[in-house]
Structures are given as C-alpha cells and as structure tokens.
JSON list of C-alpha atoms in Angstrom, two decimals:
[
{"chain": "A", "resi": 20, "resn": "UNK", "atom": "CA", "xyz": [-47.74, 32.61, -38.99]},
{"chain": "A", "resi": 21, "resn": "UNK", "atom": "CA", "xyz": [-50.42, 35.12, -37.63]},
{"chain": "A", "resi": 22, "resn": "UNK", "atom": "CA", "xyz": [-52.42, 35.32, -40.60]},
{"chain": "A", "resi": 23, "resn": "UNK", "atom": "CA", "xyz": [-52.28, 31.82, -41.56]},
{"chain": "A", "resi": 24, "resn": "UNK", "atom": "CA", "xyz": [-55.70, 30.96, -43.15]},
{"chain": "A", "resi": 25, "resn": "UNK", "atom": "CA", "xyz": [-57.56, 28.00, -44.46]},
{"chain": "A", "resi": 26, "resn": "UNK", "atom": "CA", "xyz": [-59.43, 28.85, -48.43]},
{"chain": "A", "resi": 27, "resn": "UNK", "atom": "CA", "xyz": [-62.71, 27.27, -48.13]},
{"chain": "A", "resi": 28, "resn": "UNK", "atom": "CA", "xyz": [-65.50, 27.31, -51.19]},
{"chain": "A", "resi": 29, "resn": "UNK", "atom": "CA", "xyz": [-68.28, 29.92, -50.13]},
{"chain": "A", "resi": 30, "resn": "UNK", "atom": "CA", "xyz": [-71.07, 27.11, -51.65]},
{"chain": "A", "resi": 31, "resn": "UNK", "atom": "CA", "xyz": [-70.44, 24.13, -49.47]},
{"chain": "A", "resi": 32, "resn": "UNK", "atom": "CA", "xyz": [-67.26, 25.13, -47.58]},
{"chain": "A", "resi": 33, "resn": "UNK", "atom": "CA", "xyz": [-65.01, 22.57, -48.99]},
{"chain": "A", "resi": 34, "resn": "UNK", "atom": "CA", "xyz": [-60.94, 23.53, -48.25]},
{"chain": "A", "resi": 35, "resn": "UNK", "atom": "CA", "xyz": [-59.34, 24.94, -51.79]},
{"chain": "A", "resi": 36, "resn": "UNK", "atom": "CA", "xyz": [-55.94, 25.71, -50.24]},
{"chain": "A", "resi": 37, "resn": "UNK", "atom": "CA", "xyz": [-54.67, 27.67, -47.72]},
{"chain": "A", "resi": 38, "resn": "UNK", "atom": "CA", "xyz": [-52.62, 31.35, -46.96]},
{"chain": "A", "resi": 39, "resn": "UNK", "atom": "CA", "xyz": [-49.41, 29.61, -46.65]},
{"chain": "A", "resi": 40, "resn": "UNK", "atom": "CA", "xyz": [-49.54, 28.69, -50.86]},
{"chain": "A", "resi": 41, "resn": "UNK", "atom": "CA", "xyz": [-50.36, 32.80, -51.50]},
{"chain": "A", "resi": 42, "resn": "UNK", "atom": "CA", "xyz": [-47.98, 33.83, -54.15]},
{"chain": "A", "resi": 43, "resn": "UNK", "atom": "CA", "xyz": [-48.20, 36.86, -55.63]},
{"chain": "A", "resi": 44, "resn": "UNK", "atom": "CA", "xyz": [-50.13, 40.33, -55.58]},
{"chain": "A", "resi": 45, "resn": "UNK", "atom": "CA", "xyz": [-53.47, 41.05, -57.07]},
{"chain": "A", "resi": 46, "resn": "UNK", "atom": "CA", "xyz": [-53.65, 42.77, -60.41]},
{"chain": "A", "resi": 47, "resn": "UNK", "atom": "CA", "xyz": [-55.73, 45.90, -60.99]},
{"chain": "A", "resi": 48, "resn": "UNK", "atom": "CA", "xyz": [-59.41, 44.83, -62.15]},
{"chain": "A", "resi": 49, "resn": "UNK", "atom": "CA", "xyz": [-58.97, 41.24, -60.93]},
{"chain": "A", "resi": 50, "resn": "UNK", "atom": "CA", "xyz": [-60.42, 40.41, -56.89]},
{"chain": "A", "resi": 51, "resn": "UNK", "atom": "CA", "xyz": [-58.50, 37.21, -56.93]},
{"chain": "A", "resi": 52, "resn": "UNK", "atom": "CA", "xyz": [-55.94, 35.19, -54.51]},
{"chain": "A", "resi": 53, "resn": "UNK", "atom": "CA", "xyz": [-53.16, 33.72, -56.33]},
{"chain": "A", "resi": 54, "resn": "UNK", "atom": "CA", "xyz": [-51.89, 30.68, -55.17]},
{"chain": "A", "resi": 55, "resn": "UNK", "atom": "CA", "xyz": [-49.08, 28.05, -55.99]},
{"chain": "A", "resi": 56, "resn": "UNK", "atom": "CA", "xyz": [-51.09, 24.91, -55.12]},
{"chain": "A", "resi": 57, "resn": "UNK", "atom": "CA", "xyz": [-54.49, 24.37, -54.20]},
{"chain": "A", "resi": 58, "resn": "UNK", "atom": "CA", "xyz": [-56.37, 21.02, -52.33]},
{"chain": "A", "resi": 59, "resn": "UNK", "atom": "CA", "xyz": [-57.08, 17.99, -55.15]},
{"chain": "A", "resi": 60, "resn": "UNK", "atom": "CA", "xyz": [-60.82, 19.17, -54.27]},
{"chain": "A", "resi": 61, "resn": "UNK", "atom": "CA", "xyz": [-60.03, 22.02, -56.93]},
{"chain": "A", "resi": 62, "resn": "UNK", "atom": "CA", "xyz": [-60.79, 20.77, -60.47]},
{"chain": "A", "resi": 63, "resn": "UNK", "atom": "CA", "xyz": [-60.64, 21.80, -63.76]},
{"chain": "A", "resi": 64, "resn": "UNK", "atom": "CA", "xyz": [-61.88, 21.08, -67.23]},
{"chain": "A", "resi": 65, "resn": "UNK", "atom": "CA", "xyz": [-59.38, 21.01, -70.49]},
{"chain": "A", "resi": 66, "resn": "UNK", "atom": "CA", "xyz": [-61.17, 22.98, -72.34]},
{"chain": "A", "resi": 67, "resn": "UNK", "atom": "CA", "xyz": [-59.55, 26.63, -72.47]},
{"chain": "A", "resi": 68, "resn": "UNK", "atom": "CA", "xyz": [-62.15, 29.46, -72.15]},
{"chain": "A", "resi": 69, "resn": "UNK", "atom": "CA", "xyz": [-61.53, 33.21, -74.26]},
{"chain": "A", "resi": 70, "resn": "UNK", "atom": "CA", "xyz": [-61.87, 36.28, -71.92]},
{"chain": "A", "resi": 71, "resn": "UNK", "atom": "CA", "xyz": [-64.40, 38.69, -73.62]},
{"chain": "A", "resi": 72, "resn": "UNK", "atom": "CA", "xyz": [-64.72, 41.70, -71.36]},
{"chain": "A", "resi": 73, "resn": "UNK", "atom": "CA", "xyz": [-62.67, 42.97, -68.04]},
{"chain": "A", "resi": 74, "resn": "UNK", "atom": "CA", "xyz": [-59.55, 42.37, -66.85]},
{"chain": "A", "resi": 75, "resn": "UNK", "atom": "CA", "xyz": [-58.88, 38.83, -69.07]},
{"chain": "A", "resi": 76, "resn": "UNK", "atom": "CA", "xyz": [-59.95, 40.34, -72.05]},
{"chain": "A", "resi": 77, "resn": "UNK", "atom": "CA", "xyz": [-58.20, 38.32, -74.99]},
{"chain": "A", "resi": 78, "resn": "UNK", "atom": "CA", "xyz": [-56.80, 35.96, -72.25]},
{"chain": "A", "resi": 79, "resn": "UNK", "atom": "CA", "xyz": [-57.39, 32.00, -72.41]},
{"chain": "A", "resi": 80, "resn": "UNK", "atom": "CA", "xyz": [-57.82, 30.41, -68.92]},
{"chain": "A", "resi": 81, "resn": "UNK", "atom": "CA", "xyz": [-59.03, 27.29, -67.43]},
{"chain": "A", "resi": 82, "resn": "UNK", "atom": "CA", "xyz": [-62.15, 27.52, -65.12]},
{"chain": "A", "resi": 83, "resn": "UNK", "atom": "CA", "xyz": [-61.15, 26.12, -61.30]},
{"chain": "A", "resi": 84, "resn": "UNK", "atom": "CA", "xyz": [-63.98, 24.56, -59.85]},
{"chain": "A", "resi": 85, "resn": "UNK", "atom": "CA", "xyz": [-64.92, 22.77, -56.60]},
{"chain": "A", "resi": 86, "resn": "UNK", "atom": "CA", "xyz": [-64.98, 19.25, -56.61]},
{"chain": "A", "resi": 87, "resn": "UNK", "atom": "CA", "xyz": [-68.11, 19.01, -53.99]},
{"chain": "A", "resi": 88, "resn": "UNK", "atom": "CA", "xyz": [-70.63, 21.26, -54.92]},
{"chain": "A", "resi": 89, "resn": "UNK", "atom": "CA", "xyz": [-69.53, 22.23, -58.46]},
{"chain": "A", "resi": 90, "resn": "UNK", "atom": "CA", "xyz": [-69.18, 25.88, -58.14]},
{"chain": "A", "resi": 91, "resn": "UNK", "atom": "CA", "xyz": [-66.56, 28.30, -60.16]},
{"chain": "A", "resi": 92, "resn": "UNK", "atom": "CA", "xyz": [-64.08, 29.56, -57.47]},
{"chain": "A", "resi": 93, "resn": "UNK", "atom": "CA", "xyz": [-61.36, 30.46, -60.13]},
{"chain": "A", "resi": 94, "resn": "UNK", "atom": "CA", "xyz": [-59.02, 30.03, -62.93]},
{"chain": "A", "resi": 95, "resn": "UNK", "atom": "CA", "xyz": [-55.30, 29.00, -64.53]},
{"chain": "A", "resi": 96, "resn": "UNK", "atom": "CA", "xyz": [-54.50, 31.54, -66.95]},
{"chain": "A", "resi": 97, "resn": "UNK", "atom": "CA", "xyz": [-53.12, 30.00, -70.08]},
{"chain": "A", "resi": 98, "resn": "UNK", "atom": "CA", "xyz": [-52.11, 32.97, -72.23]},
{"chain": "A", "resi": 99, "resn": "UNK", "atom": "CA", "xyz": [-52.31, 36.62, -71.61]},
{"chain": "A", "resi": 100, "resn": "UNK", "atom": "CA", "xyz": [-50.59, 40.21, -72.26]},
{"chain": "A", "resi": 101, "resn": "UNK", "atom": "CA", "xyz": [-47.16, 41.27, -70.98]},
{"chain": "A", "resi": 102, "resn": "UNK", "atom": "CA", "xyz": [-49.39, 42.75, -67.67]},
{"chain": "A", "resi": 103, "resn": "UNK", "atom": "CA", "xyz": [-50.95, 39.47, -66.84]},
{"chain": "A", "resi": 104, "resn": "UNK", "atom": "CA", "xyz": [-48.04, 36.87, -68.03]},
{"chain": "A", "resi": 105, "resn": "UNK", "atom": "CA", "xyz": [-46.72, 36.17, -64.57]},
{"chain": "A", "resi": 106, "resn": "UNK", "atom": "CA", "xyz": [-49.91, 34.58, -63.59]},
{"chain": "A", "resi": 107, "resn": "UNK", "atom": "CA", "xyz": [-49.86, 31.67, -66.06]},
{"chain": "A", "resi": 108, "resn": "UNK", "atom": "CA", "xyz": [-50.45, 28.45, -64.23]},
{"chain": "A", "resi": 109, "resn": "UNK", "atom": "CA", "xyz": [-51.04, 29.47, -61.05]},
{"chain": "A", "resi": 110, "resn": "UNK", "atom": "CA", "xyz": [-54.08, 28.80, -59.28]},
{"chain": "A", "resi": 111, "resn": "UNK", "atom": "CA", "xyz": [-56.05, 32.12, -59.08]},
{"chain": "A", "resi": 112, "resn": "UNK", "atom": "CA", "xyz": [-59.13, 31.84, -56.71]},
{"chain": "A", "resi": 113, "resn": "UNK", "atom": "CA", "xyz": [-62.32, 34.71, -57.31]},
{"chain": "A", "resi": 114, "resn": "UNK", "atom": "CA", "xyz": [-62.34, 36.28, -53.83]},
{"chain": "A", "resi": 115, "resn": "UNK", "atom": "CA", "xyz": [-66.08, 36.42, -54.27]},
{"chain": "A", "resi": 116, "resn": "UNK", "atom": "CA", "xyz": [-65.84, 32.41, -54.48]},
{"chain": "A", "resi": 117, "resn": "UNK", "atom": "CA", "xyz": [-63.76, 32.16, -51.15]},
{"chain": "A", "resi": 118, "resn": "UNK", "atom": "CA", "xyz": [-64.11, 32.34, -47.40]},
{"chain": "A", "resi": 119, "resn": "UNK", "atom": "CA", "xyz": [-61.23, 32.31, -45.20]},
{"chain": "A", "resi": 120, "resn": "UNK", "atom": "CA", "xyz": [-61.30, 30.81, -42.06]},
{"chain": "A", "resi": 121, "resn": "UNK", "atom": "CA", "xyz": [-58.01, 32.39, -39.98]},
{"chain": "A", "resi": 122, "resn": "UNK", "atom": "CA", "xyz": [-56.51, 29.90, -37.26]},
{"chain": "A", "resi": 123, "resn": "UNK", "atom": "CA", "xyz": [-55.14, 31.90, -34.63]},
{"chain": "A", "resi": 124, "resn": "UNK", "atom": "CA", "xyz": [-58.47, 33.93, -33.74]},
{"chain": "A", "resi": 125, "resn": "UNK", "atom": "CA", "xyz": [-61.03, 31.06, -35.39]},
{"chain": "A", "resi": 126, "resn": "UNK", "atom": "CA", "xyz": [-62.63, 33.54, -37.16]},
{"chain": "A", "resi": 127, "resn": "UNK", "atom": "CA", "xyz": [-64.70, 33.27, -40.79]},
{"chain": "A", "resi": 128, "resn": "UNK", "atom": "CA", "xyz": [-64.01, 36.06, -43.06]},
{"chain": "A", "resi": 129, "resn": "UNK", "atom": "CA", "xyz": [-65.25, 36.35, -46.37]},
{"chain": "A", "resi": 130, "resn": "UNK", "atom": "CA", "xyz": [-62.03, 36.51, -48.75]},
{"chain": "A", "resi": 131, "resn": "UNK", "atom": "CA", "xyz": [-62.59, 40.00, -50.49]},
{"chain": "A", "resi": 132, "resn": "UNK", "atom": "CA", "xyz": [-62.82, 41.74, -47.05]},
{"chain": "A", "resi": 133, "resn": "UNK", "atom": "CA", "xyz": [-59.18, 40.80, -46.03]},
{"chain": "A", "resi": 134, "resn": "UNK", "atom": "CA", "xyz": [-56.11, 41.66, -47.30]},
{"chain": "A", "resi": 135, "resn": "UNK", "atom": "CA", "xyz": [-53.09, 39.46, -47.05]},
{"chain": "A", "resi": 136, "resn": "UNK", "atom": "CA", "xyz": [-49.28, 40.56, -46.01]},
{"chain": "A", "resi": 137, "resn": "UNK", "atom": "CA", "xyz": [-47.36, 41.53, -50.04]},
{"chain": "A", "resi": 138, "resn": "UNK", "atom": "CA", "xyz": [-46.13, 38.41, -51.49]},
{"chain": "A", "resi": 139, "resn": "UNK", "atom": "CA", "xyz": [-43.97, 37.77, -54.72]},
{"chain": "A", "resi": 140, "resn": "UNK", "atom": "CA", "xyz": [-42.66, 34.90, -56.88]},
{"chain": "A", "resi": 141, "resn": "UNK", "atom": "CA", "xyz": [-39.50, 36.14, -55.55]},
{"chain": "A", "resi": 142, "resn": "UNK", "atom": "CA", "xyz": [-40.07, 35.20, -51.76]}
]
C-alpha cells in the first residue's frame, strides 16, 4: 500500500477513517472522499437535510460530523438523481474538512491537494 493514508478532522485532528475504506470516484462539483466505513468518532444526526444550491441540489443527506470537536467533515446521501444515486449511504468526507496524514513518507497533506489511485464499487 504506498499511498495508504490515515483521514484526520482538519479542527482537532481526530482519525475519520483511512485510504484503505476509499470507494469510489469523485463526482463533478463535489471535492469529497467517498468512503465505505469511517472511525465511530464520525457522527451523525437523524435529521435529513434538503440540498438547495450546487452539486446536491434537491438531494437529502445526513450531515457527518466529528465526534471531538464538533465540526462538519461530510455527509450520507439519502436520496438523489440518477448522477448521484451510487453514493447513497456511503460516507462522503468534504476534502476541505480532511487532512491526510500518508504512512510511508509521514507526511501531512491537506486532503484536496492529493489525489488518490481510481477506485470503484466494483473493486
């Protein structure tokens, strides 16, 4: 694994998940990393949320937060367009949110800097 990195939250550096959970590609007009499972230091509330503008326009999603410090550092999509639908309830973490700290070289980058090897469902 030479890109194997660790998620942390860019407020108070708490671990959200990690490289090895990425699991599918990043859709136009959305900075986010999509992920499979995330650390039980990611919460969220039950109460859906209505996209009014960008990218989740007319979408419902949950907001992912982070369990320390409180911060948003993503969202579940509950209900989208055809474009969007294979991201329902997976973990999708704002790259502005995220730092990524990579193992091999011990280096801190922040998350929308780096770009990850393609993934799919599929793999």
């Amino acid at each position: 694994p030479e890109e194997c990195a660790v998620f942390h939250c860019r407020g108070c550096w708490t671990v959200l998940g990690d490289s090895l959970q990425l699991c599918g590609q990043e859709p136009p007009g959305l900075s986010v990393l999509i992920c499979f499972k995330v650390t039980s230091d990611v919460t969220f509330e039950d109460s859906l949320l209505v996209g009014l503008e960008g990218a989740l326009l007319g979408c419902t999603y949950y907001l992912l937060s982070c369990r320390s410090c409180g911060s948003a550092v993503g969202f579940i999509l509950n209900s989208s367009g055809s474009d969007l639908a294979y991201l329902r309830d997976l973990f999708c973490f704002f790259k502005s949110s995220i730092v990524c700290y990579f193992l091999k070289n011990q280096m801190i980058i922040e998350a929308s800097k780096v770009n990850f090897p393609a993934v799919t469902l599929k793999e």
